[in-house]
XYZ file of C-alpha atoms in Angstrom:
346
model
C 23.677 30.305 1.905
C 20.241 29.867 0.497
C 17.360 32.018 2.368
C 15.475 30.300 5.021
C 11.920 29.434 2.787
C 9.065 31.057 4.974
C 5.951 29.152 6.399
C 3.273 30.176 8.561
C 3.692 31.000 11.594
C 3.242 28.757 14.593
C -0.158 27.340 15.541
C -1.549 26.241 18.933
C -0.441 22.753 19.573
C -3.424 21.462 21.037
C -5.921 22.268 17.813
C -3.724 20.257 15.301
C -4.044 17.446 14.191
C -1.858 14.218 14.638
C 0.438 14.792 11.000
C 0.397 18.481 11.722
C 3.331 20.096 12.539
C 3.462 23.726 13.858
C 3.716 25.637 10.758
C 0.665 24.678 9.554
C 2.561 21.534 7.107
C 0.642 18.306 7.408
C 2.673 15.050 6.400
C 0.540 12.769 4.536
C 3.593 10.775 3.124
C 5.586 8.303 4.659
C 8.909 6.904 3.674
C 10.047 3.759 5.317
C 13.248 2.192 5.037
C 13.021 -1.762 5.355
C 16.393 -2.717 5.241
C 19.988 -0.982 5.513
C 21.742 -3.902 3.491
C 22.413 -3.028 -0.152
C 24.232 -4.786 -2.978
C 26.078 -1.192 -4.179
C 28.239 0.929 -2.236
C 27.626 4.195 -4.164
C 30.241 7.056 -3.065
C 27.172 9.402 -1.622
C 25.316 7.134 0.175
C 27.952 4.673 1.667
C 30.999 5.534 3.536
C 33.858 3.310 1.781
C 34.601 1.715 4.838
C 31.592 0.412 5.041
C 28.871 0.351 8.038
C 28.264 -1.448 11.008
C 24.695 -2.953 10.092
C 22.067 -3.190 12.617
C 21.381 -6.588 14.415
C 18.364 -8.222 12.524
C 16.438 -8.167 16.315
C 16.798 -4.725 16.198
C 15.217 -4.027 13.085
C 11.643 -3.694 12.295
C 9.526 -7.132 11.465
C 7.149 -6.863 8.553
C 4.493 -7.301 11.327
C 5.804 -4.092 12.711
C 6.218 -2.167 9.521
C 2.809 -2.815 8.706
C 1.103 -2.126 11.915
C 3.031 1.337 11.908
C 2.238 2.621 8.179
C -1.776 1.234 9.466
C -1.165 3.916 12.526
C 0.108 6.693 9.914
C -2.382 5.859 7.256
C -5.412 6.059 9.980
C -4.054 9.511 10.878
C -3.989 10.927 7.703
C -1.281 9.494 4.807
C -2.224 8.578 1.351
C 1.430 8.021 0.078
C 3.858 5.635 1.731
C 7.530 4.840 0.196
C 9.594 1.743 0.336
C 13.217 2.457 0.792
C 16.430 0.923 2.074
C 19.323 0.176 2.070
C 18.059 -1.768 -1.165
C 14.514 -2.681 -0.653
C 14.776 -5.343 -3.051
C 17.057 -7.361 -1.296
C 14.130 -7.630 1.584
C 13.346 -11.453 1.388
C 9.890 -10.538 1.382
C 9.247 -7.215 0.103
C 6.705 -9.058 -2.196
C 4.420 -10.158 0.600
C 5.107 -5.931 2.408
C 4.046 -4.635 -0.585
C 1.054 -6.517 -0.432
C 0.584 -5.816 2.861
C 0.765 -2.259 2.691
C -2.381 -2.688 -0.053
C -4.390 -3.903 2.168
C -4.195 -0.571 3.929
C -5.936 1.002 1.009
C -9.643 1.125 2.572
C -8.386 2.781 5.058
C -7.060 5.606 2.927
C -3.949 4.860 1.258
C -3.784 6.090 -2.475
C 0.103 5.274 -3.313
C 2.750 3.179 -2.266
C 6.132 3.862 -4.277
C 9.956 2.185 -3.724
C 12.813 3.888 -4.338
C 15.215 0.759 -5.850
C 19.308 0.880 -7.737
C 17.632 -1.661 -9.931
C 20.103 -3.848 -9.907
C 17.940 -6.667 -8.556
C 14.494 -5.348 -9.658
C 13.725 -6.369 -13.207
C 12.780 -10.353 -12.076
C 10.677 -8.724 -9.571
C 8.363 -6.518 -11.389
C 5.710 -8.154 -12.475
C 5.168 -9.564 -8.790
C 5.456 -6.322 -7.334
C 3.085 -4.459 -9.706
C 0.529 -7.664 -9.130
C 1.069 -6.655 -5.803
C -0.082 -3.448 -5.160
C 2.755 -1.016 -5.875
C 1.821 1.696 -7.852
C 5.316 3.996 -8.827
C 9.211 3.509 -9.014
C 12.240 6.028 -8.693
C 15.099 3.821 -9.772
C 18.900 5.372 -8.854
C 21.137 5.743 -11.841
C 23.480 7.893 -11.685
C 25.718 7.949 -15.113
C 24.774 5.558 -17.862
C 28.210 4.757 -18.576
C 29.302 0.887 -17.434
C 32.877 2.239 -16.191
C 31.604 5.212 -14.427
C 29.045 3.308 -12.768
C 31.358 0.745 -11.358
C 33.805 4.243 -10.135
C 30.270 5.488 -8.325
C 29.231 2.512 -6.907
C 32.219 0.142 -6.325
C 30.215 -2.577 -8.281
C 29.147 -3.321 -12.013
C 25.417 -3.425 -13.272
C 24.839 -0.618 -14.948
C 23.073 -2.635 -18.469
C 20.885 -4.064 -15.465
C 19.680 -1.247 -14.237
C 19.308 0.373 -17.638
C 17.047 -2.776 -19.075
C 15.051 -1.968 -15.751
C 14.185 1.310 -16.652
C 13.407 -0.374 -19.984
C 10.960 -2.996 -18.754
C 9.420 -1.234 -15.981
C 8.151 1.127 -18.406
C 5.996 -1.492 -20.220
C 3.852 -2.915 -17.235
C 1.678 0.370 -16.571
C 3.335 1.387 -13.237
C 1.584 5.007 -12.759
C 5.089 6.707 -12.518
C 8.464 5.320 -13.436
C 10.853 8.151 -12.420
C 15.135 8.188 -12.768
C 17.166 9.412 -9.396
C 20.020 11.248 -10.585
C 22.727 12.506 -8.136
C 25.130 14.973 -9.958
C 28.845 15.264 -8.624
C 30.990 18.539 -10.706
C 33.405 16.244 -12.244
C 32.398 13.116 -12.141
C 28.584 12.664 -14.381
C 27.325 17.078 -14.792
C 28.562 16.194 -18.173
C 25.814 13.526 -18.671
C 23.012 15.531 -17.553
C 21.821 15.984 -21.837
C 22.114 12.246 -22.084
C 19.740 11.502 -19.167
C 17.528 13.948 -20.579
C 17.186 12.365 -24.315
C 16.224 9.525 -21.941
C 13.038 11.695 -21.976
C 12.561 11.738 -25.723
C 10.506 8.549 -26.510
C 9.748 7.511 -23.452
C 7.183 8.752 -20.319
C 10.020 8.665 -17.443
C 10.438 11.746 -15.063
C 14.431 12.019 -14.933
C 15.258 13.989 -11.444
C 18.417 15.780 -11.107
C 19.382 15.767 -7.070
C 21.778 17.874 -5.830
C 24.391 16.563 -4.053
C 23.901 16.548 -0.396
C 25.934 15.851 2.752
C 25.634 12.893 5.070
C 27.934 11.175 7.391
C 31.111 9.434 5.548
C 30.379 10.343 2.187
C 32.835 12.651 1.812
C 30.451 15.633 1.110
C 31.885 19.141 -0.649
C 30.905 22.441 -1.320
C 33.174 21.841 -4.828
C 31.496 18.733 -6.014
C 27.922 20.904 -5.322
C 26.706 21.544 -9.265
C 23.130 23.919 -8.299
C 20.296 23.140 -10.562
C 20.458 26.899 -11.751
C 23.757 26.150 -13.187
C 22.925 22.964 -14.732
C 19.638 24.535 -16.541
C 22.070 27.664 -17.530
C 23.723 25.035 -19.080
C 20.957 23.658 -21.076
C 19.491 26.203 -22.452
C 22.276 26.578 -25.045
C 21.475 22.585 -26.300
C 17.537 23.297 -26.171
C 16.923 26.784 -26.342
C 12.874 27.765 -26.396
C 12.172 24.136 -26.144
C 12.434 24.041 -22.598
C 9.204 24.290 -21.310
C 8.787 25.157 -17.143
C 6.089 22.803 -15.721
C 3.453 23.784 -12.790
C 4.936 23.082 -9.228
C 2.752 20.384 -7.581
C 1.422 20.314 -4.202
C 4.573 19.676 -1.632
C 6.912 19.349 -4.835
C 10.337 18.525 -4.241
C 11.539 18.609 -8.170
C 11.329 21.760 -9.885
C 9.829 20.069 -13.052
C 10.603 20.956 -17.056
C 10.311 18.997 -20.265
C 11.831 19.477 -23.866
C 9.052 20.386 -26.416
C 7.997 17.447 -28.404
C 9.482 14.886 -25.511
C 7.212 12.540 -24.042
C 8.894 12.681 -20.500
C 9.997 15.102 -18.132
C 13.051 16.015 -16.422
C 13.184 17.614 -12.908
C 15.714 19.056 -10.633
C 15.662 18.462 -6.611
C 17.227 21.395 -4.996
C 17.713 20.482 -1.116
C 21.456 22.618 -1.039
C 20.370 25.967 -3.158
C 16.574 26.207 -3.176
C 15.299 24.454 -0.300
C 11.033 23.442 -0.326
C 11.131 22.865 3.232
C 8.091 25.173 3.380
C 5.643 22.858 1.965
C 7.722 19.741 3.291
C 5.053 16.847 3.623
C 7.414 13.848 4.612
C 8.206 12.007 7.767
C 10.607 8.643 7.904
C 10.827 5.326 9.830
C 13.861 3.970 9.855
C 15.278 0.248 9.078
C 15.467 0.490 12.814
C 12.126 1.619 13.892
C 13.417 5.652 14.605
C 10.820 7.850 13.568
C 12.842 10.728 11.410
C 11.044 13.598 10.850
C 13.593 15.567 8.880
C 15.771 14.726 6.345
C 18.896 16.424 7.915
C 17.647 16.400 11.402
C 19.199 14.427 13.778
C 16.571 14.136 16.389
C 14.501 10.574 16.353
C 12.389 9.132 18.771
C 11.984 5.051 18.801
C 8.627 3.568 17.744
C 10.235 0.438 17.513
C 10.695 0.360 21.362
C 7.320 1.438 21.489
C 5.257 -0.923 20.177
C 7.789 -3.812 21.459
C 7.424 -2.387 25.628
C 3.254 -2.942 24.858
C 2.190 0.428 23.698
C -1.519 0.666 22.637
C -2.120 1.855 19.101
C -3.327 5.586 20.931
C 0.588 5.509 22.612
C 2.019 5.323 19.201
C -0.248 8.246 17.905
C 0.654 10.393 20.748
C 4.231 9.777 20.268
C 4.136 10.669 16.478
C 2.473 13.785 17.650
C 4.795 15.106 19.535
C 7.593 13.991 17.026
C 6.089 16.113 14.174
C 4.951 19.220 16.650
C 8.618 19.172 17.362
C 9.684 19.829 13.929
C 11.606 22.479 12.739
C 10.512 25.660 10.776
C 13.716 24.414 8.402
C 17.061 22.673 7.677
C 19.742 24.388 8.497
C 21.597 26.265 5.788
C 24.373 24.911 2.827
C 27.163 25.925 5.178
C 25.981 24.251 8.374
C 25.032 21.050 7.002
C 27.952 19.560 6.162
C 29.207 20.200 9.858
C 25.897 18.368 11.594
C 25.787 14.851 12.523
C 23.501 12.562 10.218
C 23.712 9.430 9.504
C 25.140 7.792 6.288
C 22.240 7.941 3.449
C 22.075 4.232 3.621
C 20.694 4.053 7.226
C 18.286 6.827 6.578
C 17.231 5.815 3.449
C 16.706 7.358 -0.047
């Protein structure tokens, strides 16, 4: 089991502020999941039976989205994150991206999406026009037949010529999710790192993690440590170790000479709940303030029984005070109840 990562210990509640939590870790980035409908049904994220989707009245209304990232953004976050589900499948994830740039005076710095891609490359231009700033795109082998094996569908030269063209419009990141599974893509990890080579993409390497109905094991786990053990044979002295940034969650490197950079997210063996900056609202409206928590409170019920803009605040507030000190270890995860990825969002 990984150590517990230390933090500071706790404060007084009353002297914090809003995003504060009580080990001194203040979450100035917001990841919201507008949709739980996607057009894959990849093995980590979706149970293979499928899910029972949320009835569209219960779901947040792009009035509602935006008036809640306007509450978080007053208090204090700079970063917000589309995610789904597929947020590309939104109808009008054009006119919420726009929306969410109109928060900018009021202190917003970055909005991001996390996308599969398969629907995204039509949509670029309009969504850089409209305010959003990065991309992580999910691709997790680059080979057609083991694509359609991960996610029950075909697309992978979509997603691929995504990458492609997404790199050419001046997005300030373009970044590559990669989950690895022992057995099924660790062999690819070299390939998606030659990705690097001419181009300025930030491959991530995610460890595979446990949620509801995907099937999670401690066999399938491939740790980052053995993956770079691995590499270091192919590159040798070449591998360069990059600076950790503020509230990292990828343990960067690059290849000498390489344009790019490669990265590895290490949520099972290394945890960085420590400096852990990120609270979620759900498709639903559920305010999620931990990845693998399964304690939510409803702003969606909120703002819908009449709740003043200083209701919502004190809600939040008591959300995030609540938080833990951290996850609970590789061994107890996998026993917890979550929900499936795709009703959290990635």
């Amino acid at each position: 089991m990984a150590p517990a990562a230390h933090v500071a210990e706790p404060q007084q509640r009353t002297s914090l502020p809003v995003l504060s939590d009580m080990f001194g870790r203040f979450h100035n980035y917001l990841r919201i999941s507008v949709t739980e409908k996607c057009n894959l049904r990849c093995q980590y994220c979706m149970p293979e039976e499928g899910i029972d989707l949320t009835a569209n009245e219960k779901l947040l209304t792009t009035d509602e989205i935006i008036r809640v990232a306007r509450i978080f953004v007053q208090q204090g976050v700079d970063k917000i994150r589309l995610t789904g589900g597929e947020p590309t499948v939104r109808r009008d994830i054009i006119d919420l991206v726009r929306g969410l740039d109109e928060l900018r005076p009021l202190g917003l710095r970055k909005i991001a999406m996390t996308t599969n891609g398969i629907a995204l490359r039509r949509k670029l231009p309009l969504l850089r026009e409209a305010g959003l700033d990065g991309l992580n795109i999910s691709l997790d082998t680059r080979d057609p037949l083991k694509f359609e094996v991960f996610t029950r569908r075909r697309g992978c030269e979509q997603v691929l010529r995504a990458i492609d063209e997404a790199g050419k419009l001046g997005f300030d990141f373009v970044k590559v999710n990669v989950v690895v599974m022992r057995g099924q893509n660790d062999d690819e990890v070299p390939a998606f790192i030659e990705m690097t080579h001419d181009d300025s993409i930030d491959v991530r390497f995610i460890e595979y993690m446990p949620f509801d109905g995907n099937r999670w094991g401690r066999q399938k786990l491939v740790g980052y440590q053995e993956l770079l053990d691995k590499l270091r044979p192919l590159y040798g002295d070449n591998i360069e170790q990059l600076p950790l940034e503020d509230n990292h969650t990828s343990k960067g490197y690059r290849i000498k000479g390489y344009r790019g950079q490669f990265g590895f997210i290490t949520s099972m063996t290394k945890s960085f709940c420590s400096s852990c900056n990120r609270v979620r609202v759900l498709a639903d409206g559920n305010l999620k303030v931990c990845l693998f928590g399964n304690t939510e409170v409803s702003l969606r019920d909120l703002l819908r029984a009449g709740a003043s803009d200083s209701d919502v605040v004190e809600t939040i507030s008591q959300a995030i005070k609540r938080k833990k000190q951290a996850h609970a270890g590789l061994d107890s995860l996998s026993h917890l109840p979550n929900r499936p990825m795709i009703k959290i969002g990635g």
